[in-house]
Amino acid sequence: MTGNQKPNRVVVIGGGYAGALAANHVRMRDDSGCPVDVTLVNPRPKFVERIRLHQHAAGNYDATVGYDTLLGDGVRLVVDTATRIDAAARTVELASGDTLDYDYLIYAVGSTGTVPASVPGAAEFAYPLAEFEQAERLAARLQDVPQSAPLVVIGAGLTGIEAAAEFAEAGRNVVLVGNKLGPSLSAPARRSVAKALAKLGVTVVEGDVSAVSANRVTLADGRFISSAVTVWTAGFGTPELATASGLRTDDLGRLLTDETLTSIDDPRIVATGDAAAPSGQPLRMSCQASSPLTVTAVGTVLSRIAGTEPKALDPVFAGSCISVGRHTATIQIARKDDSATNYYIGGRVGAKLKEAICKGTLWGIRRTARKPSAVFVMKGGKRAERLAEAVTA
C-alpha cells in the first residue's frame, strides 16, 4: 500500500462510554496499514459519566469530563446532533444543517430514560434520571425542596436503588417503589442491598404505580404515598435516529444487527452500546457491556476495511455493581451469560471495588487514547476471585 492512499472515513455517532471507546479504538491499523480518519459526533461538549448521574443529582459529584482528556490524537469532535443517516449516500445529517460523509459508520447513540405516557401525571410530574440534562433538572428541583420533604423513587432496579440510597445518605426522606427490589439480583445479594437501604432509612414499597401528581404517587391497589419530588428510574428507551433513517430496529428502537454488529440493512453501518440489538438479542443496557460490544464493532469495521471476515460477538459478563450510598455497595457476581450466581461482594469492600470500577471506565478510555489497541475485556475464568483480588491488591 502506498502512503498516498485515501483514509477511510469513520464517523462515530454518540460520545458515551461505547462511542468514546470506539473513536479511540478504531484508530488501530489493520495488517495492511490502512489509515483511518475518525470523527466523533456528540450533542454535548463534555463526556457524561452516566453511571454517576445519581451522584450528580444529589449534588456530591460533577458527572462531566472534558473530551480533551479522553480522546486520542486524530479524533475530531463535532458538537452537534445527528438527525438522519442517509445510508445510500453515506452521509450523516446534523441539526446544524451540516453533513458528514463516511465510509463506515459506528452507531453508538446509547439509551435514555423514559416516563410512560400510560401512567397519568408521570410525564408531567416525574423526574427521569438517565441523561445529564435530566440529572441537572432534578438537582435544581431538589435545591428548592426541604431535606425533610418526602422523595419517592419509582423503579427498584439498579438505577433506582442507587438513586434512593444517594438521596437518603444526603439526609432526605426516601421511599423506593417497585414490583421487586433488585429483580436481576440473587436472593443473597438482594438481602445485602435491602439491609444497606434500611440502614440508610430508605422505605421500600412493593407495588405498581397507577398515577403521579404534584404531591403524591398512587399505587394500583389504591394506596398512595406523599411525594414532594418523584424520580422515575423504571425503564429505558433509545433515540429515534435509526428509525428516522429508515433502518430496521427492535421494539425499543435499537438497531438490528447480525452477530458481527453489522446493520442488517447496510454493511457499512455497525452498532455498539445500548442501541445495538445483535440478532434481536441485545445485551443488558450497561456500561459493562460497552467494552465487548465496542471491541467487536471496531473489529468488524477494521476487518471490512482490510477485506477480511469479521468475528462474531462473544461477550462475557462479570456481574453488576450497585452503590448503596458512598460507603457500601453490593457487587453481584454473574455467570458468562449475565445470570446471577449466589455470590456477591458487599459492604465497604464492595464500595471500594465499585468506586475502582467507576474510575476504571475513564481510565480505560484514556488508555485507548494513548494506545488504541489497549482494550480490556474479561474472558472467562474465576470472575469472583478476580474482582476480590482487584479490591485487595
mmCIF file of C-alpha atoms in Angstrom:
data_model
loop_
_atom_site.group_PDB
_atom_site.id
_atom_site.type_symbol
_atom_site.label_atom_id
_atom_site.label_comp_id
_atom_site.label_asym_id
_atom_site.label_seq_id
_atom_site.Cartn_x
_atom_site.Cartn_y
_atom_site.Cartn_z
ATOM 1 C CA MET A 1 0.000 0.000 0.000
ATOM 2 C CA THR A 2 1.283 3.476 -0.815
ATOM 3 C CA GLY A 3 1.374 6.435 1.535
ATOM 4 C CA ASN A 4 -0.994 8.298 -0.814
ATOM 5 C CA GLN A 5 -3.943 6.035 -0.112
ATOM 6 C CA LYS A 6 -7.047 7.921 0.889
ATOM 7 C CA PRO A 7 -8.004 7.311 4.539
ATOM 8 C CA ASN A 8 -11.218 5.517 5.375
ATOM 9 C CA ARG A 9 -13.635 7.987 6.949
ATOM 10 C CA VAL A 10 -15.199 6.571 10.101
ATOM 11 C CA VAL A 11 -17.961 8.556 11.790
ATOM 12 C CA VAL A 12 -18.953 7.585 15.333
ATOM 13 C CA ILE A 13 -22.367 8.864 16.430
ATOM 14 C CA GLY A 14 -22.566 9.184 20.198
ATOM 15 C CA GLY A 15 -19.863 10.121 22.682
ATOM 16 C CA GLY A 16 -20.775 7.962 25.684
ATOM 17 C CA TYR A 17 -18.770 5.037 27.032
ATOM 18 C CA ALA A 18 -19.127 2.944 23.872
ATOM 19 C CA GLY A 19 -18.735 5.837 21.422
ATOM 20 C CA ALA A 20 -15.653 7.376 23.027
ATOM 21 C CA LEU A 21 -14.025 3.963 23.315
ATOM 22 C CA ALA A 22 -14.855 3.188 19.681
ATOM 23 C CA ALA A 23 -13.439 6.504 18.433
ATOM 24 C CA ASN A 24 -10.132 5.796 20.148
ATOM 25 C CA HIS A 25 -10.006 2.078 19.399
ATOM 26 C CA VAL A 26 -10.790 2.321 15.685
ATOM 27 C CA ARG A 27 -7.531 4.231 15.171
ATOM 28 C CA MET A 28 -5.781 0.854 15.182
ATOM 29 C CA ARG A 29 -4.265 -0.006 11.840
ATOM 30 C CA ASP A 30 -5.074 -3.261 10.142
ATOM 31 C CA ASP A 31 -2.310 -5.519 8.839
ATOM 32 C CA SER A 32 -2.020 -3.541 5.612
ATOM 33 C CA GLY A 33 -1.575 -0.259 7.484
ATOM 34 C CA CYS A 34 -4.743 1.268 6.054
ATOM 35 C CA PRO A 35 -5.273 4.781 7.518
ATOM 36 C CA VAL A 36 -8.486 5.782 9.294
ATOM 37 C CA ASP A 37 -9.916 9.297 9.673
ATOM 38 C CA VAL A 38 -12.167 9.418 12.773
ATOM 39 C CA THR A 39 -14.958 11.890 13.595
ATOM 40 C CA LEU A 40 -16.985 11.674 16.800
ATOM 41 C CA VAL A 41 -20.403 13.378 16.820
ATOM 42 C CA ASN A 42 -21.951 14.208 20.184
ATOM 43 C CA PRO A 43 -24.580 16.775 21.209
ATOM 44 C CA ARG A 44 -22.676 17.777 24.363
ATOM 45 C CA PRO A 45 -19.200 19.350 24.536
ATOM 46 C CA LYS A 46 -18.276 17.171 27.519
ATOM 47 C CA PHE A 47 -18.339 13.466 28.276
ATOM 48 C CA VAL A 48 -21.017 12.424 30.781
ATOM 49 C CA GLU A 49 -20.292 9.767 33.401
ATOM 50 C CA ARG A 50 -23.741 8.298 33.216
ATOM 51 C CA ILE A 51 -23.077 5.769 35.968
ATOM 52 C CA ARG A 52 -22.638 8.702 38.348
ATOM 53 C CA LEU A 53 -25.735 10.737 37.442
ATOM 54 C CA HIS A 54 -27.410 9.834 40.736
ATOM 55 C CA GLN A 55 -24.429 11.452 42.477
ATOM 56 C CA HIS A 56 -24.688 14.489 40.225
ATOM 57 C CA ALA A 57 -28.374 14.909 41.046
ATOM 58 C CA ALA A 58 -27.622 14.570 44.769
ATOM 59 C CA GLY A 59 -25.041 17.338 44.465
ATOM 60 C CA ASN A 60 -21.913 15.463 45.508
ATOM 61 C CA TYR A 61 -20.226 14.861 42.139
ATOM 62 C CA ASP A 62 -19.699 16.593 38.799
ATOM 63 C CA ALA A 63 -20.508 13.883 36.251
ATOM 64 C CA THR A 64 -18.871 15.655 33.276
ATOM 65 C CA VAL A 65 -15.345 15.236 31.927
ATOM 66 C CA GLY A 66 -13.611 17.159 29.155
ATOM 67 C CA TYR A 67 -13.191 15.225 25.924
ATOM 68 C CA ASP A 68 -9.729 16.712 25.628
ATOM 69 C CA THR A 69 -8.677 14.305 28.397
ATOM 70 C CA LEU A 70 -10.351 11.267 26.808
ATOM 71 C CA LEU A 71 -9.918 11.326 23.030
ATOM 72 C CA GLY A 72 -6.726 10.409 21.272
ATOM 73 C CA ASP A 73 -4.807 12.350 18.664
ATOM 74 C CA GLY A 74 -6.579 12.420 15.345
ATOM 75 C CA VAL A 75 -10.121 12.069 16.683
ATOM 76 C CA ARG A 76 -12.171 15.074 15.571
ATOM 77 C CA LEU A 77 -15.014 16.036 17.901
ATOM 78 C CA VAL A 78 -18.116 17.596 16.312
ATOM 79 C CA VAL A 79 -20.524 19.004 18.896
ATOM 80 C CA ASP A 80 -23.837 18.575 17.113
ATOM 81 C CA THR A 81 -26.833 16.252 16.934
ATOM 82 C CA ALA A 82 -27.223 13.656 14.201
ATOM 83 C CA THR A 83 -30.762 13.876 12.830
ATOM 84 C CA ARG A 84 -30.668 11.411 9.923
ATOM 85 C CA ILE A 85 -28.412 8.808 8.372
ATOM 86 C CA ASP A 86 -28.570 8.582 4.579
ATOM 87 C CA ALA A 87 -27.197 5.090 4.074
ATOM 88 C CA ALA A 88 -27.381 5.272 0.283
ATOM 89 C CA ALA A 89 -25.345 8.487 0.128
ATOM 90 C CA ARG A 90 -23.205 7.521 3.157
ATOM 91 C CA THR A 91 -23.826 10.810 4.902
ATOM 92 C CA VAL A 92 -24.954 11.928 8.342
ATOM 93 C CA GLU A 93 -27.221 14.961 8.514
ATOM 94 C CA LEU A 94 -26.745 17.218 11.548
ATOM 95 C CA ALA A 95 -29.111 19.559 13.375
ATOM 96 C CA SER A 96 -26.879 22.498 12.422
ATOM 97 C CA GLY A 97 -27.535 21.812 8.737
ATOM 98 C CA ASP A 98 -24.089 20.379 8.099
ATOM 99 C CA THR A 99 -23.478 16.884 6.743
ATOM 100 C CA LEU A 100 -20.672 14.404 7.301
ATOM 101 C CA ASP A 101 -19.517 11.882 4.708
ATOM 102 C CA TYR A 102 -18.461 8.457 5.866
ATOM 103 C CA ASP A 103 -17.086 5.184 4.569
ATOM 104 C CA TYR A 104 -18.094 3.398 7.772
ATOM 105 C CA LEU A 105 -20.478 4.475 10.488
ATOM 106 C CA ILE A 106 -20.395 3.336 14.129
ATOM 107 C CA TYR A 107 -23.835 3.770 15.691
ATOM 108 C CA ALA A 108 -23.333 4.408 19.424
ATOM 109 C CA VAL A 109 -26.232 6.675 20.380
ATOM 110 C CA GLY A 110 -26.842 4.917 23.711
ATOM 111 C CA SER A 111 -30.106 4.907 25.625
ATOM 112 C CA THR A 112 -32.268 7.328 27.538
ATOM 113 C CA GLY A 113 -34.778 7.328 30.384
ATOM 114 C CA THR A 114 -38.451 7.116 29.538
ATOM 115 C CA VAL A 115 -41.537 8.084 31.519
ATOM 116 C CA PRO A 116 -44.592 6.129 30.289
ATOM 117 C CA ALA A 117 -47.481 8.126 28.891
ATOM 118 C CA SER A 118 -49.768 5.338 30.133
ATOM 119 C CA VAL A 119 -49.292 6.451 33.767
ATOM 120 C CA PRO A 120 -51.373 9.620 34.319
ATOM 121 C CA GLY A 121 -49.275 12.535 35.530
ATOM 122 C CA ALA A 122 -45.933 10.732 35.209
ATOM 123 C CA ALA A 123 -44.680 12.707 32.211
ATOM 124 C CA GLU A 124 -45.710 15.983 33.850
ATOM 125 C CA PHE A 125 -44.550 15.458 37.430
ATOM 126 C CA ALA A 126 -41.890 12.710 37.488
ATOM 127 C CA TYR A 127 -38.169 13.369 37.001
ATOM 128 C CA PRO A 128 -36.252 10.775 34.930
ATOM 129 C CA LEU A 129 -32.575 10.236 35.680
ATOM 130 C CA ALA A 130 -30.855 8.742 32.634
ATOM 131 C CA GLU A 131 -29.295 11.777 30.937
ATOM 132 C CA PHE A 132 -27.206 14.705 32.103
ATOM 133 C CA GLU A 133 -29.910 17.282 31.432
ATOM 134 C CA GLN A 134 -32.390 15.207 33.412
ATOM 135 C CA ALA A 135 -29.977 14.994 36.354
ATOM 136 C CA GLU A 136 -29.414 18.758 36.183
ATOM 137 C CA ARG A 137 -33.163 19.399 36.214
ATOM 138 C CA LEU A 138 -33.629 17.109 39.210
ATOM 139 C CA ALA A 139 -30.707 18.678 41.076
ATOM 140 C CA ALA A 140 -32.206 22.129 40.554
ATOM 141 C CA ARG A 141 -35.583 20.935 41.811
ATOM 142 C CA LEU A 142 -34.056 19.412 44.931
ATOM 143 C CA GLN A 143 -32.466 22.762 45.775
ATOM 144 C CA ASP A 144 -35.992 24.132 46.280
ATOM 145 C CA VAL A 145 -37.240 21.244 48.434
ATOM 146 C CA PRO A 146 -36.538 20.912 52.175
ATOM 147 C CA GLN A 147 -34.426 17.930 53.235
ATOM 148 C CA SER A 148 -37.318 16.578 55.281
ATOM 149 C CA ALA A 149 -39.787 16.610 52.365
ATOM 150 C CA PRO A 150 -40.781 13.145 51.078
ATOM 151 C CA LEU A 151 -38.973 11.966 47.940
ATOM 152 C CA VAL A 152 -40.241 8.924 46.018
ATOM 153 C CA VAL A 153 -38.052 6.923 43.630
ATOM 154 C CA ILE A 154 -40.071 4.766 41.222
ATOM 155 C CA GLY A 155 -38.268 1.715 39.923
ATOM 156 C CA ALA A 156 -36.470 -0.718 42.242
ATOM 157 C CA GLY A 157 -33.886 -1.859 39.715
ATOM 158 C CA LEU A 158 -30.210 -0.979 39.937
ATOM 159 C CA THR A 159 -30.628 2.683 38.957
ATOM 160 C CA GLY A 160 -33.476 3.173 41.421
ATOM 161 C CA ILE A 161 -31.543 1.537 44.241
ATOM 162 C CA GLU A 162 -28.507 3.741 43.657
ATOM 163 C CA ALA A 163 -30.594 6.917 43.400
ATOM 164 C CA ALA A 164 -32.654 6.162 46.516
ATOM 165 C CA ALA A 165 -29.542 5.392 48.552
ATOM 166 C CA GLU A 166 -27.715 8.501 47.363
ATOM 167 C CA PHE A 167 -30.594 10.808 48.284
ATOM 168 C CA ALA A 168 -31.130 9.092 51.646
ATOM 169 C CA GLU A 169 -27.469 9.360 52.563
ATOM 170 C CA ALA A 170 -27.727 13.079 51.794
ATOM 171 C CA GLY A 171 -30.348 13.294 54.538
ATOM 172 C CA ARG A 172 -33.554 13.042 52.530
ATOM 173 C CA ASN A 173 -36.725 11.141 53.410
ATOM 174 C CA VAL A 174 -36.847 8.493 50.658
ATOM 175 C CA VAL A 175 -39.373 5.851 49.591
ATOM 176 C CA LEU A 176 -38.373 3.357 46.884
ATOM 177 C CA VAL A 177 -41.265 1.835 44.909
ATOM 178 C CA GLY A 178 -41.124 -1.198 42.621
ATOM 179 C CA ASN A 179 -42.512 -4.642 41.924
ATOM 180 C CA LYS A 180 -39.430 -6.337 43.344
ATOM 181 C CA LEU A 181 -36.224 -4.998 44.852
ATOM 182 C CA GLY A 182 -33.278 -5.678 42.533
ATOM 183 C CA PRO A 183 -35.054 -8.224 40.307
ATOM 184 C CA SER A 184 -31.806 -9.087 38.486
ATOM 185 C CA LEU A 185 -30.009 -9.923 41.748
ATOM 186 C CA SER A 186 -29.681 -13.242 43.538
ATOM 187 C CA ALA A 187 -31.503 -13.679 46.850
ATOM 188 C CA PRO A 188 -28.300 -13.225 48.935
ATOM 189 C CA ALA A 189 -27.302 -10.062 47.044
ATOM 190 C CA ARG A 190 -30.852 -8.715 47.328
ATOM 191 C CA ARG A 191 -30.743 -9.184 51.089
ATOM 192 C CA SER A 192 -27.437 -7.301 51.175
ATOM 193 C CA VAL A 193 -28.983 -4.371 49.301
ATOM 194 C CA ALA A 194 -32.140 -4.394 51.445
ATOM 195 C CA LYS A 195 -30.075 -4.324 54.640
ATOM 196 C CA ALA A 196 -27.993 -1.398 53.397
ATOM 197 C CA LEU A 197 -31.070 0.562 52.284
ATOM 198 C CA ALA A 198 -32.750 0.008 55.656
ATOM 199 C CA LYS A 199 -29.643 1.275 57.421
ATOM 200 C CA LEU A 200 -29.899 4.483 55.384
ATOM 201 C CA GLY A 201 -33.576 4.849 56.275
ATOM 202 C CA VAL A 202 -34.999 4.070 52.818
ATOM 203 C CA THR A 203 -38.525 2.668 52.926
ATOM 204 C CA VAL A 204 -39.097 0.019 50.240
ATOM 205 C CA VAL A 205 -42.686 -0.387 49.000
ATOM 206 C CA GLU A 206 -43.728 -3.124 46.566
ATOM 207 C CA GLY A 207 -46.410 -2.264 44.040
ATOM 208 C CA ASP A 208 -47.306 -0.862 40.627
ATOM 209 C CA VAL A 209 -47.687 2.883 40.124
ATOM 210 C CA SER A 210 -51.009 3.939 38.607
ATOM 211 C CA ALA A 211 -50.704 7.742 38.780
ATOM 212 C CA VAL A 212 -48.372 10.588 39.749
ATOM 213 C CA SER A 213 -49.357 14.074 40.876
ATOM 214 C CA ALA A 214 -47.514 17.098 42.191
ATOM 215 C CA ASN A 215 -47.672 15.857 45.772
ATOM 216 C CA ARG A 216 -48.265 12.111 45.735
ATOM 217 C CA VAL A 217 -47.813 8.758 43.999
ATOM 218 C CA THR A 218 -50.820 6.454 43.711
ATOM 219 C CA LEU A 219 -50.398 2.682 43.552
ATOM 220 C CA ALA A 220 -52.553 0.257 41.581
ATOM 221 C CA ASP A 221 -54.057 -1.186 44.762
ATOM 222 C CA GLY A 222 -55.311 2.237 45.876
ATOM 223 C CA ARG A 223 -52.537 3.104 48.312
ATOM 224 C CA PHE A 224 -50.842 6.456 47.926
ATOM 225 C CA ILE A 225 -47.507 7.863 49.041
ATOM 226 C CA SER A 226 -46.887 11.549 49.719
ATOM 227 C CA SER A 227 -44.167 12.929 47.445
ATOM 228 C CA ALA A 228 -42.688 16.387 47.082
ATOM 229 C CA VAL A 229 -40.382 15.091 44.330
ATOM 230 C CA THR A 230 -40.913 11.925 42.303
ATOM 231 C CA VAL A 231 -37.946 10.366 40.488
ATOM 232 C CA TRP A 232 -38.664 7.883 37.682
ATOM 233 C CA THR A 233 -35.988 5.241 37.027
ATOM 234 C CA ALA A 234 -38.140 2.410 35.634
ATOM 235 C CA GLY A 235 -37.416 1.631 32.011
ATOM 236 C CA PHE A 236 -35.102 2.760 29.246
ATOM 237 C CA GLY A 237 -35.580 3.769 25.645
ATOM 238 C CA THR A 238 -33.285 4.663 22.772
ATOM 239 C CA PRO A 239 -33.005 7.702 20.489
ATOM 240 C CA GLU A 240 -35.086 7.517 17.311
ATOM 241 C CA LEU A 241 -32.235 8.190 14.885
ATOM 242 C CA ALA A 242 -32.184 4.698 13.362
ATOM 243 C CA THR A 243 -35.959 4.627 12.898
ATOM 244 C CA ALA A 244 -35.939 8.142 11.422
ATOM 245 C CA SER A 245 -33.258 6.986 8.995
ATOM 246 C CA GLY A 246 -35.274 4.039 7.723
ATOM 247 C CA LEU A 247 -33.070 1.425 9.374
ATOM 248 C CA ARG A 248 -34.695 -1.591 10.963
ATOM 249 C CA THR A 249 -34.881 -1.667 14.760
ATOM 250 C CA ASP A 250 -36.407 -3.703 17.561
ATOM 251 C CA ASP A 251 -39.401 -2.544 19.601
ATOM 252 C CA LEU A 252 -37.224 -0.253 21.749
ATOM 253 C CA GLY A 253 -35.567 1.379 18.750
ATOM 254 C CA ARG A 254 -32.260 -0.496 18.981
ATOM 255 C CA LEU A 255 -30.547 -1.055 15.634
ATOM 256 C CA LEU A 256 -30.983 -4.631 14.416
ATOM 257 C CA THR A 257 -27.635 -6.213 13.582
ATOM 258 C CA ASP A 258 -26.085 -9.607 12.971
ATOM 259 C CA GLU A 259 -23.574 -11.159 15.379
ATOM 260 C CA THR A 260 -20.756 -9.000 13.995
ATOM 261 C CA LEU A 261 -22.859 -5.951 14.985
ATOM 262 C CA THR A 262 -23.362 -5.020 11.333
ATOM 263 C CA SER A 263 -26.738 -3.475 10.499
ATOM 264 C CA ILE A 264 -28.995 -5.949 8.729
ATOM 265 C CA ASP A 265 -29.754 -3.131 6.271
ATOM 266 C CA ASP A 266 -26.269 -1.869 5.405
ATOM 267 C CA PRO A 267 -22.795 -3.468 5.714
ATOM 268 C CA ARG A 268 -21.134 -0.112 6.328
ATOM 269 C CA ILE A 269 -23.161 0.656 9.457
ATOM 270 C CA VAL A 270 -22.044 -1.049 12.675
ATOM 271 C CA ALA A 271 -23.620 -0.620 16.117
ATOM 272 C CA THR A 272 -22.316 -0.742 19.675
ATOM 273 C CA GLY A 273 -23.543 0.039 23.175
ATOM 274 C CA ASP A 274 -27.121 0.229 24.414
ATOM 275 C CA ALA A 275 -28.535 0.947 20.947
ATOM 276 C CA ALA A 276 -27.360 -2.352 19.405
ATOM 277 C CA ALA A 277 -29.584 -5.434 19.101
ATOM 278 C CA PRO A 278 -27.410 -8.282 17.754
ATOM 279 C CA SER A 279 -29.619 -10.983 16.214
ATOM 280 C CA GLY A 280 -32.555 -9.461 18.066
ATOM 281 C CA GLN A 281 -30.971 -10.445 21.403
ATOM 282 C CA PRO A 282 -29.440 -7.261 22.868
ATOM 283 C CA LEU A 283 -27.175 -7.348 25.902
ATOM 284 C CA ARG A 284 -28.293 -5.766 29.154
ATOM 285 C CA MET A 285 -28.050 -1.986 28.862
ATOM 286 C CA SER A 286 -24.968 -1.250 30.947
ATOM 287 C CA CYS A 287 -21.563 0.379 30.956
ATOM 288 C CA GLN A 288 -20.081 -3.115 31.350
ATOM 289 C CA ALA A 289 -21.462 -4.277 28.004
ATOM 290 C CA SER A 290 -19.901 -1.356 26.122
ATOM 291 C CA SER A 291 -16.418 -2.882 26.093
ATOM 292 C CA PRO A 292 -17.132 -6.270 24.428
ATOM 293 C CA LEU A 293 -19.644 -4.656 22.088
ATOM 294 C CA THR A 294 -17.183 -1.953 21.068
ATOM 295 C CA VAL A 295 -14.282 -4.353 20.588
ATOM 296 C CA THR A 296 -16.500 -6.394 18.268
ATOM 297 C CA ALA A 297 -17.871 -3.357 16.420
ATOM 298 C CA VAL A 298 -14.432 -1.850 15.830
ATOM 299 C CA GLY A 299 -13.072 -5.235 14.823
ATOM 300 C CA THR A 300 -15.867 -5.515 12.271
ATOM 301 C CA VAL A 301 -15.082 -2.105 10.770
ATOM 302 C CA LEU A 302 -11.347 -2.788 10.556
ATOM 303 C CA SER A 303 -11.955 -6.257 9.099
ATOM 304 C CA ARG A 304 -14.181 -4.842 6.387
ATOM 305 C CA ILE A 305 -11.574 -2.207 5.584
ATOM 306 C CA ALA A 306 -8.940 -4.934 5.335
ATOM 307 C CA GLY A 307 -11.215 -7.243 3.330
ATOM 308 C CA THR A 308 -11.210 -9.986 5.958
ATOM 309 C CA GLU A 309 -14.031 -11.803 7.732
ATOM 310 C CA PRO A 310 -15.169 -10.055 10.954
ATOM 311 C CA LYS A 311 -15.575 -12.025 14.184
ATOM 312 C CA ALA A 312 -18.868 -12.597 15.943
ATOM 313 C CA LEU A 313 -19.697 -11.110 19.330
ATOM 314 C CA ASP A 314 -18.679 -13.306 22.280
ATOM 315 C CA PRO A 315 -19.437 -11.307 25.447
ATOM 316 C CA VAL A 316 -18.551 -12.353 28.967
ATOM 317 C CA PHE A 317 -20.279 -10.642 31.873
ATOM 318 C CA ALA A 318 -18.717 -10.416 35.319
ATOM 319 C CA GLY A 319 -21.686 -9.090 37.279
ATOM 320 C CA SER A 320 -23.490 -5.956 38.446
ATOM 321 C CA CYS A 321 -22.183 -3.178 40.669
ATOM 322 C CA ILE A 322 -24.706 -1.372 42.883
ATOM 323 C CA SER A 323 -23.708 1.561 45.074
ATOM 324 C CA VAL A 324 -25.834 1.902 48.204
ATOM 325 C CA GLY A 325 -24.610 5.338 49.230
ATOM 326 C CA ARG A 326 -20.949 6.291 49.354
ATOM 327 C CA HIS A 327 -19.832 3.779 51.983
ATOM 328 C CA THR A 328 -21.321 0.462 50.940
ATOM 329 C CA ALA A 329 -22.114 -1.433 47.750
ATOM 330 C CA THR A 330 -23.180 -4.847 46.520
ATOM 331 C CA ILE A 331 -21.267 -6.485 43.682
ATOM 332 C CA GLN A 332 -23.383 -9.258 42.181
ATOM 333 C CA ILE A 333 -21.194 -11.955 40.624
ATOM 334 C CA ALA A 334 -22.633 -13.293 37.370
ATOM 335 C CA ARG A 335 -22.160 -16.191 35.012
ATOM 336 C CA LYS A 336 -20.900 -15.615 31.492
ATOM 337 C CA ASP A 337 -24.485 -15.198 30.246
ATOM 338 C CA ASP A 338 -25.152 -12.456 32.846
ATOM 339 C CA SER A 339 -27.354 -14.651 35.036
ATOM 340 C CA ALA A 340 -26.794 -14.082 38.756
ATOM 341 C CA THR A 341 -24.919 -16.508 40.961
ATOM 342 C CA ASN A 342 -25.381 -16.673 44.738
ATOM 343 C CA TYR A 343 -22.034 -14.958 45.238
ATOM 344 C CA TYR A 344 -21.628 -11.266 45.912
ATOM 345 C CA ILE A 345 -19.200 -8.808 47.474
ATOM 346 C CA GLY A 346 -20.825 -6.362 49.868
ATOM 347 C CA GLY A 347 -20.242 -3.667 52.462
ATOM 348 C CA ARG A 348 -17.241 -1.364 52.445
ATOM 349 C CA VAL A 349 -15.179 -3.778 50.351
ATOM 350 C CA GLY A 350 -17.917 -3.683 47.738
ATOM 351 C CA ALA A 351 -17.951 0.119 47.871
ATOM 352 C CA LYS A 352 -14.209 0.248 47.336
ATOM 353 C CA LEU A 353 -14.482 -2.055 44.360
ATOM 354 C CA LYS A 354 -17.434 -0.168 42.879
ATOM 355 C CA GLU A 355 -15.528 3.116 43.066
ATOM 356 C CA ALA A 356 -12.499 1.485 41.453
ATOM 357 C CA ILE A 357 -14.689 0.208 38.633
ATOM 358 C CA CYS A 358 -16.280 3.632 38.096
ATOM 359 C CA LYS A 359 -12.856 5.238 37.905
ATOM 360 C CA GLY A 360 -11.648 2.389 35.723
ATOM 361 C CA THR A 361 -14.144 3.167 32.971
ATOM 362 C CA LEU A 362 -12.498 6.533 32.367
ATOM 363 C CA TRP A 363 -9.058 5.015 32.796
ATOM 364 C CA GLY A 364 -9.879 2.507 30.064
ATOM 365 C CA ILE A 365 -10.989 5.204 27.614
ATOM 366 C CA ARG A 366 -7.899 7.296 28.369
ATOM 367 C CA ARG A 367 -5.714 4.251 27.872
ATOM 368 C CA THR A 368 -7.100 3.696 24.358
ATOM 369 C CA ALA A 369 -6.490 7.393 23.668
ATOM 370 C CA ARG A 370 -2.789 6.729 24.281
ATOM 371 C CA LYS A 371 -2.727 3.224 22.826
ATOM 372 C CA PRO A 372 -5.669 2.410 20.524
ATOM 373 C CA SER A 373 -5.217 -1.368 20.814
ATOM 374 C CA ALA A 374 -5.343 -1.335 24.642
ATOM 375 C CA VAL A 375 -8.900 -2.521 25.316
ATOM 376 C CA PHE A 376 -9.537 -4.887 28.239
ATOM 377 C CA VAL A 377 -12.358 -7.405 28.034
ATOM 378 C CA MET A 378 -12.655 -10.025 30.785
ATOM 379 C CA LYS A 379 -12.731 -13.523 29.334
ATOM 380 C CA GLY A 380 -13.957 -16.446 31.404
ATOM 381 C CA GLY A 381 -12.156 -17.724 34.475
ATOM 382 C CA LYS A 382 -12.984 -17.174 38.103
ATOM 383 C CA ARG A 383 -14.599 -13.772 37.912
ATOM 384 C CA ALA A 384 -15.470 -13.505 41.610
ATOM 385 C CA GLU A 385 -11.895 -14.173 42.612
ATOM 386 C CA ARG A 386 -10.604 -11.609 40.118
ATOM 387 C CA LEU A 387 -12.964 -8.987 41.477
ATOM 388 C CA ALA A 388 -11.929 -9.694 45.056
ATOM 389 C CA GLU A 389 -8.257 -9.575 44.115
ATOM 390 C CA ALA A 390 -8.823 -6.179 42.472
ATOM 391 C CA VAL A 391 -10.058 -4.804 45.794
ATOM 392 C CA THR A 392 -7.293 -6.160 47.986
ATOM 393 C CA ALA A 393 -4.387 -5.647 45.614
#
